[in-house]
Amino acid sequence: MMQIRRRKAKVIKIGKVSIGGNNPIAIQSMTKTRTCDIEKTVKQIKELEKIGCSIVRLAVRDAQDAKAIKKIKEKVSLPLVADIHFNWRLAQDAIDNGADKIRLNPGNIYKKDEVKEIARAAKLNHIPIRVGVNSGSLKNRKPHPDAMVESAVDYIKILEGFGFYDIVVSLKASNIIDTIEAYRKIAGLCEYPLHLGVTATGSPYKGAIKSGIALGALLLEGIGDTIRVSLTDEPVQEVAASKIILESLELRKFGPQIISCPTCGRCEVDLVKIVKELESRLSTIDHRLSTRPTKVAIMGCVVNGPGEAKEADLGVAFGKREGLLFRKGKALKKISYSDCADILLKEIEG
């Protein structure tokens, strides 16, 4: 089996989460509430944690948002990243209120004296800074991979010049090819951990596919220490898509994984309904309770069904209204179509 060799990256700590080195690739998302709305923001963060998010970013638009970080942190356990743009003083405010990491955009916070003050405060409080380059906000540069890399390298040198080395880097474009090329180039120029993402990907379906192509290509090359799938959707959907990408590459496991056939004219049951029901019911289980990496095969006909079901930890191959249940390659019993989801859930939980 192919082994993905991870790029060697410096280990950086974000709150309780370590990234880089041999640490698991962390999933990140961003709240889509106004940060100063503490109740709604906390609710969204807890939903993200339940589904498997490791790090969450908050938009800090003003002093009110920065101040809210302190109260939010008292109510959640995920590390909080303060997303800072334009106003460098907000970074200091966020640090004073307990942010676990600061994201800076070289395109709009670039004055050396301002960066120096942020680096000083971050170093004093032992928190990292993400150099977050975005193709849409490059200062005096065209949105091109070389320009993105140049922007990141210049900013890294500024931080290093101030004796600051707890750095994470991201280079996000809305174009897949530009994103991949930029990350490939920066991967060979520094040993800092890389946060992967494609920006402004659009609607959930389109965005997940675009992100899957770009992130998948980079992860296969061993590039990437944290990821975010940016979608015009609820943040839990970003985490769900991220989990699928990592599980598909066998880089992480998050509990039961369902494989199912696409169905064809030979299928004599409503397989789509069964798969959707099982996925829906599994999604309500806290990912931290789903510790067993069970592979579940749900197959609709006798051509490939029995073989796929035998190869999975748990599987069912349907014929006409009935299916044959397998566990670890052994046939157990026939089950009815109507009882399939219930039986599979009991087997998974048992």
mmCIF file of N, CA and C in Angstrom, residues 236-299:
data_model
loop_
_atom_site.group_PDB
_atom_site.id
_atom_site.type_symbol
_atom_site.label_atom_id
_atom_site.label_comp_id
_atom_site.label_asym_id
_atom_site.label_seq_id
_atom_site.Cartn_x
_atom_site.Cartn_y
_atom_site.Cartn_z
ATOM 1 N N VAL A 236 -20.024 23.439 10.138
ATOM 2 C CA VAL A 236 -19.953 21.987 10.359
ATOM 3 C C VAL A 236 -19.799 21.241 9.040
ATOM 4 N N GLN A 237 -20.324 21.814 7.950
ATOM 5 C CA GLN A 237 -20.171 21.178 6.640
ATOM 6 C C GLN A 237 -18.725 21.258 6.164
ATOM 7 N N GLU A 238 -18.023 22.314 6.558
ATOM 8 C CA GLU A 238 -16.600 22.422 6.235
ATOM 9 C C GLU A 238 -15.820 21.294 6.904
ATOM 10 N N VAL A 239 -16.155 21.033 8.154
ATOM 11 C CA VAL A 239 -15.461 19.973 8.893
ATOM 12 C C VAL A 239 -15.798 18.608 8.317
ATOM 13 N N ALA A 240 -17.063 18.400 7.972
ATOM 14 C CA ALA A 240 -17.471 17.120 7.373
ATOM 15 C C ALA A 240 -16.691 16.858 6.090
ATOM 16 N N ALA A 241 -16.545 17.885 5.241
ATOM 17 C CA ALA A 241 -15.791 17.732 3.994
ATOM 18 C C ALA A 241 -14.317 17.468 4.278
ATOM 19 N N SER A 242 -13.757 18.155 5.267
ATOM 20 C CA SER A 242 -12.350 17.951 5.633
ATOM 21 C C SER A 242 -12.099 16.521 6.094
ATOM 22 N N LYS A 243 -13.036 15.999 6.881
ATOM 23 C CA LYS A 243 -12.892 14.622 7.370
ATOM 24 C C LYS A 243 -12.896 13.628 6.222
ATOM 25 N N ILE A 244 -13.763 13.848 5.247
ATOM 26 C CA ILE A 244 -13.828 12.947 4.096
ATOM 27 C C ILE A 244 -12.510 12.960 3.337
ATOM 28 N N ILE A 245 -11.935 14.139 3.146
ATOM 29 C CA ILE A 245 -10.651 14.243 2.437
ATOM 30 C C ILE A 245 -9.570 13.458 3.177
ATOM 31 N N LEU A 246 -9.460 13.677 4.483
ATOM 32 C CA LEU A 246 -8.412 13.010 5.258
ATOM 33 C C LEU A 246 -8.635 11.508 5.357
ATOM 34 N N GLU A 247 -9.889 11.096 5.513
ATOM 35 C CA GLU A 247 -10.189 9.661 5.575
ATOM 36 C C GLU A 247 -9.936 8.982 4.235
ATOM 37 N N SER A 248 -10.256 9.666 3.147
ATOM 38 C CA SER A 248 -10.064 9.087 1.819
ATOM 39 C C SER A 248 -8.595 8.812 1.539
ATOM 40 N N LEU A 249 -7.717 9.631 2.105
ATOM 41 C CA LEU A 249 -6.272 9.446 1.928
ATOM 42 C C LEU A 249 -5.675 8.595 3.047
ATOM 43 N N GLU A 250 -6.531 8.116 3.943
ATOM 44 C CA GLU A 250 -6.131 7.304 5.098
ATOM 45 C C GLU A 250 -5.113 8.022 5.976
ATOM 46 N N LEU A 251 -5.279 9.350 6.082
ATOM 47 C CA LEU A 251 -4.421 10.143 6.959
ATOM 48 C C LEU A 251 -5.029 10.317 8.347
ATOM 49 N N ARG A 252 -6.347 10.197 8.448
ATOM 50 C CA ARG A 252 -7.042 10.250 9.721
ATOM 51 C C ARG A 252 -8.212 9.290 9.686
ATOM 52 N N LYS A 253 -8.673 8.881 10.868
ATOM 53 C CA LYS A 253 -9.872 8.060 10.973
ATOM 54 C C LYS A 253 -10.780 8.678 12.022
ATOM 55 N N PHE A 254 -12.062 8.769 11.687
ATOM 56 C CA PHE A 254 -13.008 9.444 12.566
ATOM 57 C C PHE A 254 -14.201 8.548 12.896
ATOM 58 N N GLY A 255 -13.973 7.262 13.066
ATOM 59 C CA GLY A 255 -15.086 6.372 13.350
ATOM 60 C C GLY A 255 -15.568 5.678 12.095
ATOM 61 N N PRO A 256 -16.793 5.154 12.100
ATOM 62 C CA PRO A 256 -17.301 4.362 10.971
ATOM 63 C C PRO A 256 -17.230 5.092 9.638
ATOM 64 N N GLN A 257 -16.730 4.378 8.641
ATOM 65 C CA GLN A 257 -16.638 4.919 7.285
ATOM 66 C C GLN A 257 -17.516 4.076 6.370
ATOM 67 N N ILE A 258 -18.433 4.723 5.676
ATOM 68 C CA ILE A 258 -19.367 3.995 4.816
ATOM 69 C C ILE A 258 -18.885 4.014 3.376
ATOM 70 N N ILE A 259 -18.841 2.825 2.769
ATOM 71 C CA ILE A 259 -18.636 2.742 1.325
ATOM 72 C C ILE A 259 -19.886 2.094 0.743
ATOM 73 N N SER A 260 -20.312 2.566 -0.396
ATOM 74 C CA SER A 260 -21.537 2.033 -0.992
ATOM 75 C C SER A 260 -21.444 2.105 -2.505
ATOM 76 N N CYS A 261 -22.154 1.218 -3.173
ATOM 77 C CA CYS A 261 -22.104 1.194 -4.630
ATOM 78 C C CYS A 261 -22.979 2.304 -5.215
ATOM 79 N N PRO A 262 -22.714 2.719 -6.459
ATOM 80 C CA PRO A 262 -23.495 3.814 -7.056
ATOM 81 C C PRO A 262 -24.898 3.395 -7.474
ATOM 82 N N THR A 263 -25.174 2.124 -7.430
ATOM 83 C CA THR A 263 -26.422 1.484 -7.881
ATOM 84 C C THR A 263 -26.528 1.502 -9.410
ATOM 85 N N CYS A 264 -27.308 0.574 -9.918
ATOM 86 C CA CYS A 264 -27.561 0.483 -11.366
ATOM 87 C C CYS A 264 -28.886 -0.267 -11.547
ATOM 88 N N GLY A 265 -29.151 -0.681 -12.772
ATOM 89 C CA GLY A 265 -30.417 -1.370 -13.051
ATOM 90 C C GLY A 265 -30.553 -2.717 -12.373
ATOM 91 N N ARG A 266 -29.445 -3.255 -11.843
ATOM 92 C CA ARG A 266 -29.526 -4.543 -11.143
ATOM 93 C C ARG A 266 -29.969 -4.400 -9.690
ATOM 94 N N CYS A 267 -29.874 -3.181 -9.160
ATOM 95 C CA CYS A 267 -30.208 -2.967 -7.750
ATOM 96 C C CYS A 267 -31.724 -3.047 -7.563
ATOM 97 N N GLU A 268 -32.154 -3.848 -6.588
ATOM 98 C CA GLU A 268 -33.591 -4.063 -6.371
ATOM 99 C C GLU A 268 -34.092 -3.492 -5.042
ATOM 100 N N VAL A 269 -33.251 -2.653 -4.400
ATOM 101 C CA VAL A 269 -33.671 -1.993 -3.161
ATOM 102 C C VAL A 269 -33.315 -0.498 -3.264
ATOM 103 N N ASP A 270 -33.915 0.298 -2.398
ATOM 104 C CA ASP A 270 -33.603 1.732 -2.374
ATOM 105 C C ASP A 270 -32.355 1.936 -1.526
ATOM 106 N N LEU A 271 -31.214 1.685 -2.147
ATOM 107 C CA LEU A 271 -29.946 1.753 -1.426
ATOM 108 C C LEU A 271 -29.625 3.177 -0.986
ATOM 109 N N VAL A 272 -29.988 4.134 -1.815
ATOM 110 C CA VAL A 272 -29.736 5.541 -1.479
ATOM 111 C C VAL A 272 -30.385 5.895 -0.142
ATOM 112 N N LYS A 273 -31.603 5.433 0.049
ATOM 113 C CA LYS A 273 -32.337 5.717 1.284
ATOM 114 C C LYS A 273 -31.617 5.122 2.495
ATOM 115 N N ILE A 274 -31.133 3.899 2.370
ATOM 116 C CA ILE A 274 -30.443 3.244 3.485
ATOM 117 C C ILE A 274 -29.168 4.002 3.844
ATOM 118 N N VAL A 275 -28.376 4.338 2.828
ATOM 119 C CA VAL A 275 -27.104 5.022 3.069
ATOM 120 C C VAL A 275 -27.339 6.374 3.723
ATOM 121 N N LYS A 276 -28.311 7.136 3.230
ATOM 122 C CA LYS A 276 -28.601 8.443 3.806
ATOM 123 C C LYS A 276 -29.081 8.330 5.246
ATOM 124 N N GLU A 277 -29.910 7.326 5.508
ATOM 125 C CA GLU A 277 -30.411 7.142 6.873
ATOM 126 C C GLU A 277 -29.276 6.795 7.829
ATOM 127 N N LEU A 278 -28.401 5.877 7.402
ATOM 128 C CA LEU A 278 -27.298 5.467 8.274
ATOM 129 C C LEU A 278 -26.337 6.628 8.511
ATOM 130 N N GLU A 279 -26.012 7.373 7.460
ATOM 131 C CA GLU A 279 -25.117 8.521 7.616
ATOM 132 C C GLU A 279 -25.728 9.569 8.537
ATOM 133 N N SER A 280 -27.018 9.807 8.395
ATOM 134 C CA SER A 280 -27.693 10.791 9.232
ATOM 135 C C SER A 280 -27.657 10.382 10.696
ATOM 136 N N ARG A 281 -27.899 9.120 10.955
ATOM 137 C CA ARG A 281 -27.916 8.653 12.347
ATOM 138 C C ARG A 281 -26.517 8.616 12.950
ATOM 139 N N LEU A 282 -25.530 8.284 12.133
ATOM 140 C CA LEU A 282 -24.151 8.289 12.619
ATOM 141 C C LEU A 282 -23.665 9.696 12.903
ATOM 142 N N SER A 283 -24.164 10.682 12.145
ATOM 143 C CA SER A 283 -23.727 12.065 12.313
ATOM 144 C C SER A 283 -24.144 12.654 13.646
ATOM 145 N N THR A 284 -25.128 12.056 14.291
ATOM 146 C CA THR A 284 -25.584 12.563 15.587
ATOM 147 C C THR A 284 -24.725 12.056 16.736
ATOM 148 N N ILE A 285 -23.822 11.108 16.443
ATOM 149 C CA ILE A 285 -22.946 10.560 17.473
ATOM 150 C C ILE A 285 -21.702 11.434 17.569
ATOM 151 N N ASP A 286 -21.348 11.881 18.756
ATOM 152 C CA ASP A 286 -20.153 12.685 18.967
ATOM 153 C C ASP A 286 -18.954 11.920 18.426
ATOM 154 N N HIS A 287 -18.143 12.580 17.589
ATOM 155 C CA HIS A 287 -17.014 11.887 16.955
ATOM 156 C C HIS A 287 -16.049 11.323 17.985
ATOM 157 N N ARG A 288 -15.980 11.925 19.181
ATOM 158 C CA ARG A 288 -15.065 11.428 20.215
ATOM 159 C C ARG A 288 -15.520 10.096 20.791
ATOM 160 N N LEU A 289 -16.791 9.744 20.576
ATOM 161 C CA LEU A 289 -17.307 8.466 21.058
ATOM 162 C C LEU A 289 -17.180 7.375 20.002
ATOM 163 N N SER A 290 -16.901 7.797 18.764
ATOM 164 C CA SER A 290 -16.780 6.834 17.664
ATOM 165 C C SER A 290 -15.312 6.493 17.449
ATOM 166 N N THR A 291 -14.766 5.749 18.393
ATOM 167 C CA THR A 291 -13.319 5.517 18.376
ATOM 168 C C THR A 291 -12.904 4.364 17.473
ATOM 169 N N ARG A 292 -13.817 3.472 17.156
ATOM 170 C CA ARG A 292 -13.442 2.321 16.331
ATOM 171 C C ARG A 292 -13.529 2.661 14.843
ATOM 172 N N PRO A 293 -12.423 2.490 14.108
ATOM 173 C CA PRO A 293 -12.425 2.825 12.675
ATOM 174 C C PRO A 293 -13.078 1.737 11.830
ATOM 175 N N THR A 294 -14.394 1.578 11.970
ATOM 176 C CA THR A 294 -15.117 0.520 11.280
ATOM 177 C C THR A 294 -15.413 0.906 9.831
ATOM 178 N N LYS A 295 -15.097 0.019 8.916
ATOM 179 C CA LYS A 295 -15.420 0.216 7.504
ATOM 180 C C LYS A 295 -16.698 -0.562 7.204
ATOM 181 N N VAL A 296 -17.727 0.162 6.782
ATOM 182 C CA VAL A 296 -19.042 -0.440 6.550
ATOM 183 C C VAL A 296 -19.357 -0.379 5.060
ATOM 184 N N ALA A 297 -19.595 -1.536 4.448
ATOM 185 C CA ALA A 297 -19.933 -1.600 3.025
ATOM 186 C C ALA A 297 -21.421 -1.891 2.861
ATOM 187 N N ILE A 298 -22.098 -1.058 2.071
ATOM 188 C CA ILE A 298 -23.522 -1.270 1.786
ATOM 189 C C ILE A 298 -23.643 -1.387 0.270
ATOM 190 N N MET A 299 -23.913 -2.600 -0.196
ATOM 191 C CA MET A 299 -23.854 -2.887 -1.627
ATOM 192 C C MET A 299 -25.215 -3.359 -2.146
#
